[in-house]
Short mmCIF file of C-alpha atoms in Angstrom, two decimals:
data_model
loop_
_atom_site.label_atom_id
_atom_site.label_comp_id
_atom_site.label_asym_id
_atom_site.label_seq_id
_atom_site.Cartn_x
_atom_site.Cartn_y
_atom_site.Cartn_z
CA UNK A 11 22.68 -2.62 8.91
CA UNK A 12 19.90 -5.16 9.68
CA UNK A 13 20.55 -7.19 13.31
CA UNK A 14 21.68 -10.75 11.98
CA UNK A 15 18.47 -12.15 13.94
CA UNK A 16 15.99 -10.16 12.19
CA UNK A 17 14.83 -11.10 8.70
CA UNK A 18 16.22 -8.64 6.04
CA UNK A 19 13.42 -5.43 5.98
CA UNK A 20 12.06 -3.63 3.47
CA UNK A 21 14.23 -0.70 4.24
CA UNK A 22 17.55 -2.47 3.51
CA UNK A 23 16.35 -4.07 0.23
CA UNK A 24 15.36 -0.50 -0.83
CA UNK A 25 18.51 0.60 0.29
CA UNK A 26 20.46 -2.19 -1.96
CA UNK A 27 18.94 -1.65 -4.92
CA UNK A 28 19.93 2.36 -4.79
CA UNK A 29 23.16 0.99 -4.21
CA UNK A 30 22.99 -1.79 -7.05
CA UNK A 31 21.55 1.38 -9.52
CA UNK A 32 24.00 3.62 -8.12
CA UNK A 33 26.75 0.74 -9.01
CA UNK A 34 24.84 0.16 -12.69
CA UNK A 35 25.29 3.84 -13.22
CA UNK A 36 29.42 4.20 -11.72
CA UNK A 37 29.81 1.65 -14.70
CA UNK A 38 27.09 2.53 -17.59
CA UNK A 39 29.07 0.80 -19.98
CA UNK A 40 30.26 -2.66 -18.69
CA UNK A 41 26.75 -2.68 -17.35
CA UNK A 42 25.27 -2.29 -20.58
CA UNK A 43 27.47 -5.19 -22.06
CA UNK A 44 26.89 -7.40 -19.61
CA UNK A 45 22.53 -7.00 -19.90
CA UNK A 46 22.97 -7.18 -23.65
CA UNK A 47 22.52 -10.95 -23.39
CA UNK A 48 19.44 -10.32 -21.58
CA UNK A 49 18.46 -7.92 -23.71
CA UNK A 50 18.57 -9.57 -26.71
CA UNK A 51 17.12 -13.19 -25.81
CA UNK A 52 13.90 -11.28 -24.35
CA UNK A 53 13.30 -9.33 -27.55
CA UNK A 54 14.06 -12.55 -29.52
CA UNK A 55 11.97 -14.92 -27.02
CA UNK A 56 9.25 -11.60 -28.02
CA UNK A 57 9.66 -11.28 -31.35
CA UNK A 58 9.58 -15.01 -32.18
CA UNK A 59 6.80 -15.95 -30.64
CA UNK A 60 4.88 -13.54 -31.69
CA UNK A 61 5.70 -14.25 -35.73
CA UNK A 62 4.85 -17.69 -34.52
CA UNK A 63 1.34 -17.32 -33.14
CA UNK A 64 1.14 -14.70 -36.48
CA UNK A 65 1.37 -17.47 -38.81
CA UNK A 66 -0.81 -19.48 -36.10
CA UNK A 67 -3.68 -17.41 -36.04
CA UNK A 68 -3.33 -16.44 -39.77
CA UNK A 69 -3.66 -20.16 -40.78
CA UNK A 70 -6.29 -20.84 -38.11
CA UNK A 71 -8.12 -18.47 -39.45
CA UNK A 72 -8.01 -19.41 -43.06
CA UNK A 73 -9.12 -22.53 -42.34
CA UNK A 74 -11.51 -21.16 -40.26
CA UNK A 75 -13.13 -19.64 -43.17
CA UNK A 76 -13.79 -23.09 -44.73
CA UNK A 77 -16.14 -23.86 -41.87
CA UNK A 78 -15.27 -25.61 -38.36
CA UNK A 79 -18.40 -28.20 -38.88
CA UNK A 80 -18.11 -28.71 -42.79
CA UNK A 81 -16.54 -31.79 -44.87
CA UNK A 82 -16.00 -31.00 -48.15
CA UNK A 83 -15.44 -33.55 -50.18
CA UNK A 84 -13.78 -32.64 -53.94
CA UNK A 85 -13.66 -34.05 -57.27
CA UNK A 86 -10.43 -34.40 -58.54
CA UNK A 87 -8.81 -35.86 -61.57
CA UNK A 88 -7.31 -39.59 -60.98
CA UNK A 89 -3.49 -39.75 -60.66
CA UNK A 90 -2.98 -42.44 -63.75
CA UNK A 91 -5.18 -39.46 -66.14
CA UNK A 92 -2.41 -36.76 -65.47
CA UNK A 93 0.23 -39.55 -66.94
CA UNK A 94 -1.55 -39.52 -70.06
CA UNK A 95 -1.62 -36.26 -71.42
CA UNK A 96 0.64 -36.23 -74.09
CA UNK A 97 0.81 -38.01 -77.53
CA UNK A 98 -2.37 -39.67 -78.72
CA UNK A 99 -4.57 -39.35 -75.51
CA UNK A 100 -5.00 -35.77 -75.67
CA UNK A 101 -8.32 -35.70 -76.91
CA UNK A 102 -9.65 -38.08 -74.92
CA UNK A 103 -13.54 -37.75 -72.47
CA UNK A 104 -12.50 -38.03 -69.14
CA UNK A 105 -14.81 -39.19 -66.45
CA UNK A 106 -14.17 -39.08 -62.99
CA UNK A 107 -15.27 -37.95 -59.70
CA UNK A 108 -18.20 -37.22 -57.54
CA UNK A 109 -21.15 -38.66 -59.60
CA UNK A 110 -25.01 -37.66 -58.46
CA UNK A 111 -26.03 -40.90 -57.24
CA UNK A 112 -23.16 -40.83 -54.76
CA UNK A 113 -24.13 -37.08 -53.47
CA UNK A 114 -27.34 -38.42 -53.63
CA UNK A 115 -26.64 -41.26 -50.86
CA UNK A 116 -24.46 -39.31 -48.59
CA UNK A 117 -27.89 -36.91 -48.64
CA UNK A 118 -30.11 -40.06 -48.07
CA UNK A 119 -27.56 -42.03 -45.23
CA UNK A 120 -27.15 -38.84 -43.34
CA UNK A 121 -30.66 -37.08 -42.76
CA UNK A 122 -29.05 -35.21 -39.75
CA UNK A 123 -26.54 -33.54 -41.53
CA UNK A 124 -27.30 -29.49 -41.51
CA UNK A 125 -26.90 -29.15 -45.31
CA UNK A 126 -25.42 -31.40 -48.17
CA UNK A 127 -24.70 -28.69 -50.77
CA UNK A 128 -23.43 -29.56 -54.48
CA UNK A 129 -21.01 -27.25 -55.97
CA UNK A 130 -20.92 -27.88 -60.06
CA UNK A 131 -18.14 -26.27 -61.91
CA UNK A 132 -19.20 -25.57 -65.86
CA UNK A 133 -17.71 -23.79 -69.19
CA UNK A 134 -14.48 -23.23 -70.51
CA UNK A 135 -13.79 -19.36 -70.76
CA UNK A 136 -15.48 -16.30 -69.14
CA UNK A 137 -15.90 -13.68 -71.36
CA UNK A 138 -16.89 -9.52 -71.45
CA UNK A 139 -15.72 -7.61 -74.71
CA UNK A 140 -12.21 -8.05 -75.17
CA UNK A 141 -11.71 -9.68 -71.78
CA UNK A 142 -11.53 -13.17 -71.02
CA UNK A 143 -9.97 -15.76 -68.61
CA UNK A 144 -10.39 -19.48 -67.87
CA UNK A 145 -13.77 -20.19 -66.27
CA UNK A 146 -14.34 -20.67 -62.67
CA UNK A 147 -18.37 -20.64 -62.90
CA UNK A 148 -19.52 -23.20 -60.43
CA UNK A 149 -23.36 -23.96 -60.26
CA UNK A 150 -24.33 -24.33 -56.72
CA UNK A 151 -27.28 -23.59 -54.17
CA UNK A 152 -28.07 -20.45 -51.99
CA UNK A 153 -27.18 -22.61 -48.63
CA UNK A 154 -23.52 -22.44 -50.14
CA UNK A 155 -23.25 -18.83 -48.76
CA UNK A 156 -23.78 -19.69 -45.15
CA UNK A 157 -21.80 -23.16 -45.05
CA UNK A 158 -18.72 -21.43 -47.06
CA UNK A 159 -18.73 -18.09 -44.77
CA UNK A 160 -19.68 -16.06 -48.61
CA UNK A 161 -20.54 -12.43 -47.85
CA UNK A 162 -22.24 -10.09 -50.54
CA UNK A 163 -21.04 -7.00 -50.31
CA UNK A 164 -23.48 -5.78 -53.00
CA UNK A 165 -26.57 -7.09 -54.64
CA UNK A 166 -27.93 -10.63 -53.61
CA UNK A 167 -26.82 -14.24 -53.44
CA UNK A 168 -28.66 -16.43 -55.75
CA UNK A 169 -31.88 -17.33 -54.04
CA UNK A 170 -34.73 -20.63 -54.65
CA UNK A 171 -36.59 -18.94 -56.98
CA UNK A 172 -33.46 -18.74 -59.28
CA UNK A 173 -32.71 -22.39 -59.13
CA UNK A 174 -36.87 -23.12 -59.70
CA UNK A 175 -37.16 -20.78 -63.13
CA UNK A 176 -33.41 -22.18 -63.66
CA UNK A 177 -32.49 -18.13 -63.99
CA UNK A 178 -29.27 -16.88 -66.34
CA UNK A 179 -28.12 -15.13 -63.49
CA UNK A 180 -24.56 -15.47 -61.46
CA UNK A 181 -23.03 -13.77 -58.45
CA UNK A 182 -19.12 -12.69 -59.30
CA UNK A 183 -16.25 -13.16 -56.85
CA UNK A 184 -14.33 -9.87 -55.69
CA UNK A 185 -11.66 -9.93 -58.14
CA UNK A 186 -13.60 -11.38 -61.25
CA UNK A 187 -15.89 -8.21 -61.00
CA UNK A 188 -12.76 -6.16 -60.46
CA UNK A 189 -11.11 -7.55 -63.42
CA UNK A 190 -14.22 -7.71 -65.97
CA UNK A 191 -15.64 -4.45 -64.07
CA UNK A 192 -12.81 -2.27 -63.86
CA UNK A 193 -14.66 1.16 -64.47
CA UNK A 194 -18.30 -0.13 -64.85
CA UNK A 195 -20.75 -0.97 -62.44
CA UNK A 196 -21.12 -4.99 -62.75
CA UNK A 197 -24.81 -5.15 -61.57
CA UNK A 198 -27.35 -6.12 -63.76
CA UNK A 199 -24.22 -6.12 -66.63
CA UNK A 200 -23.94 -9.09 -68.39
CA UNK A 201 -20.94 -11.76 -69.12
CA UNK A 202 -20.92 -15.01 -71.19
CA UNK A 203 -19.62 -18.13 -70.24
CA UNK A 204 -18.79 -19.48 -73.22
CA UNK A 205 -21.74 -18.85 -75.61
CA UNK A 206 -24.40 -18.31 -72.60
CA UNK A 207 -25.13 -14.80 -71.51
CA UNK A 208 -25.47 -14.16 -67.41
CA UNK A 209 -26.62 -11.13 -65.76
CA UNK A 210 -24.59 -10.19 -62.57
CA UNK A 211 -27.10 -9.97 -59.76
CA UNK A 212 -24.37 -9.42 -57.11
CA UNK A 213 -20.51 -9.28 -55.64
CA UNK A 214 -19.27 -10.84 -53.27
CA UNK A 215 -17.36 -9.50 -50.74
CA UNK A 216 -13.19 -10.58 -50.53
CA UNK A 217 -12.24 -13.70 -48.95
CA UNK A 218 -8.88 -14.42 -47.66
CA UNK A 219 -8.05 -17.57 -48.91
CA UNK A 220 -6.58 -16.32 -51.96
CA UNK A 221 -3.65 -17.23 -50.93
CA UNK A 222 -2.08 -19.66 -47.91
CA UNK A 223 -3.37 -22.85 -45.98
CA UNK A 224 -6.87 -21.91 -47.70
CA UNK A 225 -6.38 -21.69 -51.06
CA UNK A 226 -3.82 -24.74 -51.38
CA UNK A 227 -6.91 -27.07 -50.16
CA UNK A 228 -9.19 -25.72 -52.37
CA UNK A 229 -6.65 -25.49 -55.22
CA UNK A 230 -8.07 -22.04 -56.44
CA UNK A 231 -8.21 -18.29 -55.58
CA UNK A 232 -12.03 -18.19 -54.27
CA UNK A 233 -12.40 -14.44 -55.38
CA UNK A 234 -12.18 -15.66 -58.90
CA UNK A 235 -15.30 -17.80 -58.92
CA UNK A 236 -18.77 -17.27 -60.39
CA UNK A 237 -21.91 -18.55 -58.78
CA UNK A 238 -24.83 -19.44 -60.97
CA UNK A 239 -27.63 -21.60 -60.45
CA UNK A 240 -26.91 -25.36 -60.45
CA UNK A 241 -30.38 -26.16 -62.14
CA UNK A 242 -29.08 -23.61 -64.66
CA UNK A 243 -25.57 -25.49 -64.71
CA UNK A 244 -27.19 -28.73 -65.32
CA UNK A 245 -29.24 -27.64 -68.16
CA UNK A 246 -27.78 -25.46 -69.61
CA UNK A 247 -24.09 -26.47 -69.62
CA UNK A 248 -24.38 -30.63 -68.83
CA UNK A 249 -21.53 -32.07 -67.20
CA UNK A 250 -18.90 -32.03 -69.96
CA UNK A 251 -16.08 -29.20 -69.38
CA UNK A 252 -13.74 -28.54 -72.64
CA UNK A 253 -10.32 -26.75 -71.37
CA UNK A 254 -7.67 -25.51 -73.81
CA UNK A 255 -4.16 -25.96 -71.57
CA UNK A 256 -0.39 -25.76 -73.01
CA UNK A 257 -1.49 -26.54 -76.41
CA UNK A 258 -3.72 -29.10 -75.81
CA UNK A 259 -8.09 -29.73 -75.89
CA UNK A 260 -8.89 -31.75 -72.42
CA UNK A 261 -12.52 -33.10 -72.46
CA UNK A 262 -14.01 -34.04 -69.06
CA UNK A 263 -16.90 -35.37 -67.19
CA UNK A 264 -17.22 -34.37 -63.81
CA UNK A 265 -20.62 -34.64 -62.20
CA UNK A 266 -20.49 -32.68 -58.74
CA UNK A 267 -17.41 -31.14 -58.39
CA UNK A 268 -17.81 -30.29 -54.32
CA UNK A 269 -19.93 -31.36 -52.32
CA UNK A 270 -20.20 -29.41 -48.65
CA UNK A 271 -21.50 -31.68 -45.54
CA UNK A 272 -22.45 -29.36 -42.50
CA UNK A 273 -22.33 -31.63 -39.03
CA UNK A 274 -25.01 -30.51 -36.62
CA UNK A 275 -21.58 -29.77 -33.88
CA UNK A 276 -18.26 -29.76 -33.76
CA UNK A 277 -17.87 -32.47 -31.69
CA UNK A 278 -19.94 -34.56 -34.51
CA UNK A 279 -17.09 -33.63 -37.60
CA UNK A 280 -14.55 -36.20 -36.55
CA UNK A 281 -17.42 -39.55 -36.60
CA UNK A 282 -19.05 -38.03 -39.62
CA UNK A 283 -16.00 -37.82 -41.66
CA UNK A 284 -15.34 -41.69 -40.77
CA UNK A 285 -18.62 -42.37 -41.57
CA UNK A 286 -18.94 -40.36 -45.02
CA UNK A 287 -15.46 -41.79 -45.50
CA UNK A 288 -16.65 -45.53 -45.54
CA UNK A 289 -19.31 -44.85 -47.62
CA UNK A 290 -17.23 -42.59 -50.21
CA UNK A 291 -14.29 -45.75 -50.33
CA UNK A 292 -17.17 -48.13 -50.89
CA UNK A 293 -18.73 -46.51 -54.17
CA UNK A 294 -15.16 -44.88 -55.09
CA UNK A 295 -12.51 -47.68 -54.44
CA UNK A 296 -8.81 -46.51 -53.21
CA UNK A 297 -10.71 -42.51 -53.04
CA UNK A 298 -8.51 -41.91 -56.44
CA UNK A 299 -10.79 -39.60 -57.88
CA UNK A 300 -12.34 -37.91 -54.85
CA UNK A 301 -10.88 -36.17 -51.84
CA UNK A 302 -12.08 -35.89 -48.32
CA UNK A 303 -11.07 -32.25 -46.66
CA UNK A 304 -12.07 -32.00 -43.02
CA UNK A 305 -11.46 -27.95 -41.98
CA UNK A 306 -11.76 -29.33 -37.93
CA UNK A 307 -9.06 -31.77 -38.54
CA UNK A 308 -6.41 -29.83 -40.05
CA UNK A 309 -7.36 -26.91 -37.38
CA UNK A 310 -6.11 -29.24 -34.52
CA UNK A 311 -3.15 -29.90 -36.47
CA UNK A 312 -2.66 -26.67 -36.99
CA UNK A 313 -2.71 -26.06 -33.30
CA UNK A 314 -0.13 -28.66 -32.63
CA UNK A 315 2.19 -27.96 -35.44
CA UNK A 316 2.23 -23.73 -33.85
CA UNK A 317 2.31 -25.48 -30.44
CA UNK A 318 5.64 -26.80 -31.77
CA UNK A 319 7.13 -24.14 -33.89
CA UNK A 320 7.03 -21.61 -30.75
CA UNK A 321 8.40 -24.09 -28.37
CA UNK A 322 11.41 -24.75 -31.03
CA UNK A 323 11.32 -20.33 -31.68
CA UNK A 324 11.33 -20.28 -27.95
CA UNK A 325 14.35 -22.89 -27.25
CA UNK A 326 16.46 -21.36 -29.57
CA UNK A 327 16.05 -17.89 -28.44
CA UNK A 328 16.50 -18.81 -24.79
CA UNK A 329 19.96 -19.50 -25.59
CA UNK A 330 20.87 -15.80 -26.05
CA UNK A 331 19.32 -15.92 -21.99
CA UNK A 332 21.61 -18.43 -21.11
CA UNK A 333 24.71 -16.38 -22.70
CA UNK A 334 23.20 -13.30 -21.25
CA UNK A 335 23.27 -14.84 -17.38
CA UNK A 336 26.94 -16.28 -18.58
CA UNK A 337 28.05 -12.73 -19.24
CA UNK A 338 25.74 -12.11 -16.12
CA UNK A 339 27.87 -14.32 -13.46
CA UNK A 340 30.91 -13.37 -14.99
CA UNK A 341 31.19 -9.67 -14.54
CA UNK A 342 29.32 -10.39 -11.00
CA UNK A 343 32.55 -12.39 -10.11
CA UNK A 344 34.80 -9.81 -11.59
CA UNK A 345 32.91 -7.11 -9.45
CA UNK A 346 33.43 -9.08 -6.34
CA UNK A 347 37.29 -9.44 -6.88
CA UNK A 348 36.99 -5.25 -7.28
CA UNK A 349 34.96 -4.51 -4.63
CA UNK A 350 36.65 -7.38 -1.97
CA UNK A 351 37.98 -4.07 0.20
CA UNK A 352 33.99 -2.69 0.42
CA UNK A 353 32.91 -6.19 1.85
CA UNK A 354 35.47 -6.28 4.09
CA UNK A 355 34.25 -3.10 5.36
CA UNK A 356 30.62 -3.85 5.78
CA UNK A 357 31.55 -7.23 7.44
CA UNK A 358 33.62 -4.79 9.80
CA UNK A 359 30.67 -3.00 10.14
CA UNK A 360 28.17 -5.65 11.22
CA UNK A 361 27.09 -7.18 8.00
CA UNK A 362 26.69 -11.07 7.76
CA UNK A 363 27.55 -13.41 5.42
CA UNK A 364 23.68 -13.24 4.37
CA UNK A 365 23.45 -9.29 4.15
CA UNK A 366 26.75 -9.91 1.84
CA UNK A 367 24.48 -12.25 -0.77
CA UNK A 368 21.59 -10.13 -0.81
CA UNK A 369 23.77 -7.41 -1.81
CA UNK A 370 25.14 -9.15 -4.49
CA UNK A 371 21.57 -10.69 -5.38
CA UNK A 372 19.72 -7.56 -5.85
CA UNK A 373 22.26 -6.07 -7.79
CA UNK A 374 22.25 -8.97 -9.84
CA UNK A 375 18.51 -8.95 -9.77
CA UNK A 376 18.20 -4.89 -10.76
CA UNK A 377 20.68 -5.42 -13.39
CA UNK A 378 18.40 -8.51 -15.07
CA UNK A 379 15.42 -6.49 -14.55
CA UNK A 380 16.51 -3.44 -16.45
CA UNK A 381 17.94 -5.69 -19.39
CA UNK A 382 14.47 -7.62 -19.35
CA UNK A 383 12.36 -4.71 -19.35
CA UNK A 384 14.62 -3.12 -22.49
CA UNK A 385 14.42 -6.25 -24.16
CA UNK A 386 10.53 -6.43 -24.04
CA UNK A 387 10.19 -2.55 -25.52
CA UNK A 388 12.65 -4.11 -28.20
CA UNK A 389 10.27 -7.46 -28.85
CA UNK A 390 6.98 -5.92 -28.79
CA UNK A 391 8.35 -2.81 -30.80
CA UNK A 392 10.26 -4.94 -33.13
CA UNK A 393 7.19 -7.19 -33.61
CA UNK A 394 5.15 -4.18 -34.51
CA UNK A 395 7.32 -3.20 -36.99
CA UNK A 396 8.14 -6.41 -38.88
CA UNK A 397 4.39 -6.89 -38.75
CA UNK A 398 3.81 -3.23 -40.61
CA UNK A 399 7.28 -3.21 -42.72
CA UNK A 400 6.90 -6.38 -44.35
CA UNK A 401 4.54 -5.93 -46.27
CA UNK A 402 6.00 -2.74 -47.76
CA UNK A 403 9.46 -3.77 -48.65
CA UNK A 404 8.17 -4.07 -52.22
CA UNK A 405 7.34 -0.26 -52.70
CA UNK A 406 11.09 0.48 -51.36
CA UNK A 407 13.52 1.76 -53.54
CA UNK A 408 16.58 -0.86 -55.01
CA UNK A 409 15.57 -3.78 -52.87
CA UNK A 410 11.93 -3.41 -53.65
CA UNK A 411 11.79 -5.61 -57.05
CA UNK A 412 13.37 -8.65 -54.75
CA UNK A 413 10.04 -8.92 -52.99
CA UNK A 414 6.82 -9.35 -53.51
CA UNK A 415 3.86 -7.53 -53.53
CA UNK A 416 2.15 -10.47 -51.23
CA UNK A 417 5.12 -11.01 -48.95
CA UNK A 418 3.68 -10.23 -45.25
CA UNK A 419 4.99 -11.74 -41.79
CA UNK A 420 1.87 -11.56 -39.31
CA UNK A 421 2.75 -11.17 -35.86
CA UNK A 422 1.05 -11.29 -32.62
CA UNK A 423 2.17 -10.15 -29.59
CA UNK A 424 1.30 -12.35 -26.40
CA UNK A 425 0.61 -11.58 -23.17
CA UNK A 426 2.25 -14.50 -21.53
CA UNK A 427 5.18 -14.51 -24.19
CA UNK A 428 6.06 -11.25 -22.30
CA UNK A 429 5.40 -12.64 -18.36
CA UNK A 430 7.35 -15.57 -19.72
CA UNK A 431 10.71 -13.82 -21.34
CA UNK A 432 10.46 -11.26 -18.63
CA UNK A 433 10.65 -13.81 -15.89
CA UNK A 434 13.12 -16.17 -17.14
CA UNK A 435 15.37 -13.33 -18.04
CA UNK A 436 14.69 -11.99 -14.08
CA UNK A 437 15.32 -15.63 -13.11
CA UNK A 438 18.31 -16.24 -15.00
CA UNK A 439 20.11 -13.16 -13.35
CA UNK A 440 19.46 -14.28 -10.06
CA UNK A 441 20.35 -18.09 -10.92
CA UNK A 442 23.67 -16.98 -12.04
CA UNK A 443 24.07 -14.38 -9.65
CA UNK A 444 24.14 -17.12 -6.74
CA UNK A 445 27.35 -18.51 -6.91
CA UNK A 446 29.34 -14.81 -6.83
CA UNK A 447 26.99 -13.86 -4.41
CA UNK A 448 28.24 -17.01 -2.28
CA UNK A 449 31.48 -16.16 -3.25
CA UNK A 450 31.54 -12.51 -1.74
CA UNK A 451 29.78 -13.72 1.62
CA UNK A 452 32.71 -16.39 1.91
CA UNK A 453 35.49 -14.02 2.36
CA UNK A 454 37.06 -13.13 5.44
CA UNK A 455 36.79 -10.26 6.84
CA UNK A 456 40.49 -9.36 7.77
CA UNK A 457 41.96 -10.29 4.41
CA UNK A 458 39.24 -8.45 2.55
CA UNK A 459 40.36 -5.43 4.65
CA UNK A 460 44.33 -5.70 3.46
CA UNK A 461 42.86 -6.56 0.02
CA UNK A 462 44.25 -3.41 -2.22
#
C-alpha cells in the first residue's frame, strides 16, 4: 500500500481498478443491473439527440433550398374570398394579389437588390393523351434557376432568347415528366396546357421540398411545376386562371404570383425584408392578399426551436442517469456493508481512510465507465438503425400498411452528444459513489475486523 504521505501513484490506481474489474466480474450480474441505468440514459441521451439534430438539419436544409438571401413574397387569395365560395358567388372574377406595378416598384426602390424575379402561374389543366392533372405552369425568367437552387438534370433551363421570341417552350419538374413521361423520352415531346402546345426543352432535377418545412411555405410539391417563358405566359395565357374544384368553376386574376428578391448578403435579408415590407403594406393595406416569406428568418428560428427540442430530449433522458447513479450508490452501499471485514483488513494493513475512498471511487468509476461506453455502442447503433429502418417499415409484412411510404426519422449522430452522455454518465458514478465511499473510509478498524 501507498505511504499515507505520498500522493496515491499510478501503480495503486492500476492496481484498484483490476480489483474493481475483478469485483465487476465476482458479481456479473448485480453488476450488470446496477449499470443498466447508465446504460440506458447514455443510449437515450444518444439516440435523442441525434433524431433531434435529424429533424434539425433536415429542416435547415429545406429551407436552405429556398435561398439564405431571398424574400419571396407570394400571392395569395384574401381570407374574406375563401368565405364565399358557395351559393351564388361561385362564378365570380377574383382579383387579388401581387399586381405589376407593385413588382415593378420593389424593382425601381431597390436597384441593389441581386435579382427581382416574377414567377406567373397560368392555365387550368396540363394535358398529354389520356393524361392530365391540374396545372402548375408558372411563367418565369432564367435567373429563377439560380435564386431558387433549380438544377437541370437534362436539357436546358429556359434562356433570354426564349423570353425575346416569347418561345412555346417549358422546362418540366421531376415528377411531372415522370408522370406524363413514364416510358417516353420527354425532350423535345410536346404537352398542352390547356389548348396551347409546349415543347419540353428540359427536366429538372428532384428537389426536396416535396414534402416538410419546404413545401408547407410554398404550399405546393415543387417537382410538379412547369417553367415556361413569362413573356409567353403573358401573351399567350393573360392573367385570368379558370380552376374546376369540388364541383365548382373559380375565375381569378392574379398578376405575379411570386416574386423572388435576392439581398446582395445575408446580413442585408433582415433590413430588406422591413423595408420591402413597408412598401408592400403601403400599396397592399393589412398584407391580406400577399405574403412575405423570409427563408433567413425562419432558419434562425429553426435553430432556436432544435436548440430547444434537444435540451428538453436531453433533460428527459438524463433522468434514466440520475436513476442509473441511484441504483449506482445503492449497491455501492450494499457492497460496503459486504465487504466491511476486507476494509478492516486493509486498514490493518496500512491503508488510510483516503486509500479506503479511492477504492471505492474507482470501482465506482470502472463500473460507470463500462455502462457509459455500452450505452454509447447502443445510441449510436440504435440511431443508425432507426435512421435506416424507418423508412422501410412500410415494405414489412402485417404492420407495413400502418405506415407510410414517406414516413422517415433522420438522425444525426453528434460528436459532443457522445463526450457529453459519456461524461455525465462517468460523472454521475463518481458523484454518487462519494458518499459510500465516505462511508467505508469511516469505519473502524477493530469492529470491521469482528464484522462477520
Amino acid at each position: 500500500l501507498p505511504s499515507p504521505r505520498c500522493p496515491v501513484p499510478m501503480s495503486f490506481l492500476f492496481e484498484m481498478m483490476k480489483l474493481g474489474l475483478a469485483n465487476l466480474r465476482r458479481h456479473m450480474l448485480r453488476s450488470i443491473l446496477t449499470a443498466l441505468g447508465i446504460i440506458l440514459g447514455v443510449a437515450a441521451v444518444i439516440a435523442m439527440v441525434s433524431i433531434g439534430e435529424g429533424s434539425k438539419r433536415e429542416a435547415l436544409a429545406q429551407l436552405e433550398r429556398l435561398g439564405a438571401k431571398n424574400i419571396i413574397v407570394r400571392s395569395q387569395k384574401p381570407p374574406e374570398s375563401q368565405q364565399q365560395q358557395g351559393g351564388q358567388q361561385r362564378s365570380f372574377m377574383l382579383r387579388y394579389g401581387l399586381t405589376r406595378q407593385t413588382f415593378n416598384v420593389l424593382k425601381e426602390n431597390f436597384p441593389a437588390l441581386e435579382q427581382v424575379v416574377p414567377v406567373k402561374a397560368v392555365g387550368s389543366q396540363v394535358l398529354r393523351g389520356d393524361r392530365k392533372a391540374t396545372s402548375q405552369a408558372f411563367g418565369t425568367t432564367p435567373q429563377l434557376a439560380e435564386v431558387a437552387n433549380l438544377t437541370v438534370a437534362r436539357g436546358r433551363y429556359l434562356t433570354q432568347a426564349d423570353l425575346d421570341e416569347q418561345a412555346l417552350v417549358c422546362v418540366l419538374g421531376h415528377e411531372v415528366a415522370r408522370q406524363f413521361f413514364p416510358f417516353d423520352d420527354p425532350l423535345n415531346s410536346t404537352i398542352r396546357i390547356d389548348r396551347t402546345i409546349l415543347r419540353v426543352v428540359g427536366v429538372l432535377a428532384p428537389v426536396g421540398l416535396s414534402g416538410g418545412a419546404g413545401a408547407a411555405l410554398i404550399g405546393r410539391d415543387l417537382n410538379l411545376d412547369i417553367h415556361l417563358p413569362i413573356t409567353t405566359a403573358t401573351s399567350v395565357f393573360g392573367d385570368r386562371i379558370f380552376r374546376s374544384e369540388s364541383g365548382s368553376r373559380q375565375a381569378m386574376e392574379v398578376e405575379i404570383t411570386e416574386a423572388y428578391l435576392v439581398a446582395p448578403t445575408r446580413d442585408d435579408v433582415m433590413g430588406y425584408a422591413g423595408l420591402i415590407r413597408r412598401v408592400l403594406e403601403s400599396r397592399h393595406p393589412g398584407m391580406k392578399d400577399i405574403t412575405m416569406i423570409v427563408p433567413y428568418e425562419l432558419l434562425e428560428s429553426a435553430r432556436k426551436s432544435a436548440l430547444t427540442w434537444n435540451l428538453v430530449l436531453g433533460f428527459i433522458a438524463g433522468i434514466s442517469l440520475l436513476v442509473g447513479g441511484i441504483g449506482i450508490m445503492n449497491i455501492m452501499l450494499a457492497s460496503v456493508t459486504e465487504r466491511t471485514r476486507e476494509i478492516g483488513i486493509r486498514r490493518a494493513l496500512g491503508a488510510t481512510r483516503r486509500h479506503i475512498t479511492w477504492q471505492f471511487l474507482i470501482e465506482t468509476g470502472v463500473l460507470s465507465a463500462i455502462g457509459g461506453l455500452i450505452g454509447v455502442g447502443l445510441g449510436v447503433g440504435g440511431s443508425v438503425v432507426l435512421g435506416w429502418g424507418v423508412p422501410r417499415l412500410h415494405r414489412m409484412p402485417v404492420i407495413g400498411e400502418f405506415f407510410g411510404a414517406d414516413l422517415t426519422m433522420p438522425t444525426q449522430v453528434t460528436g459532443w452528444s457522445i463526450g457529453l452522455a459519456f461524461a455525465v454518465a462517468a460523472a454521475t458514478g463518481l458523484i454518487f459513489g462519494i458518499y459510500p465511499a465516505l462511508k467505508a473510509a469511516k469505519q473502524d478498524p477493530i469492529v470491521a475486523l469482528r464484522h462477520d
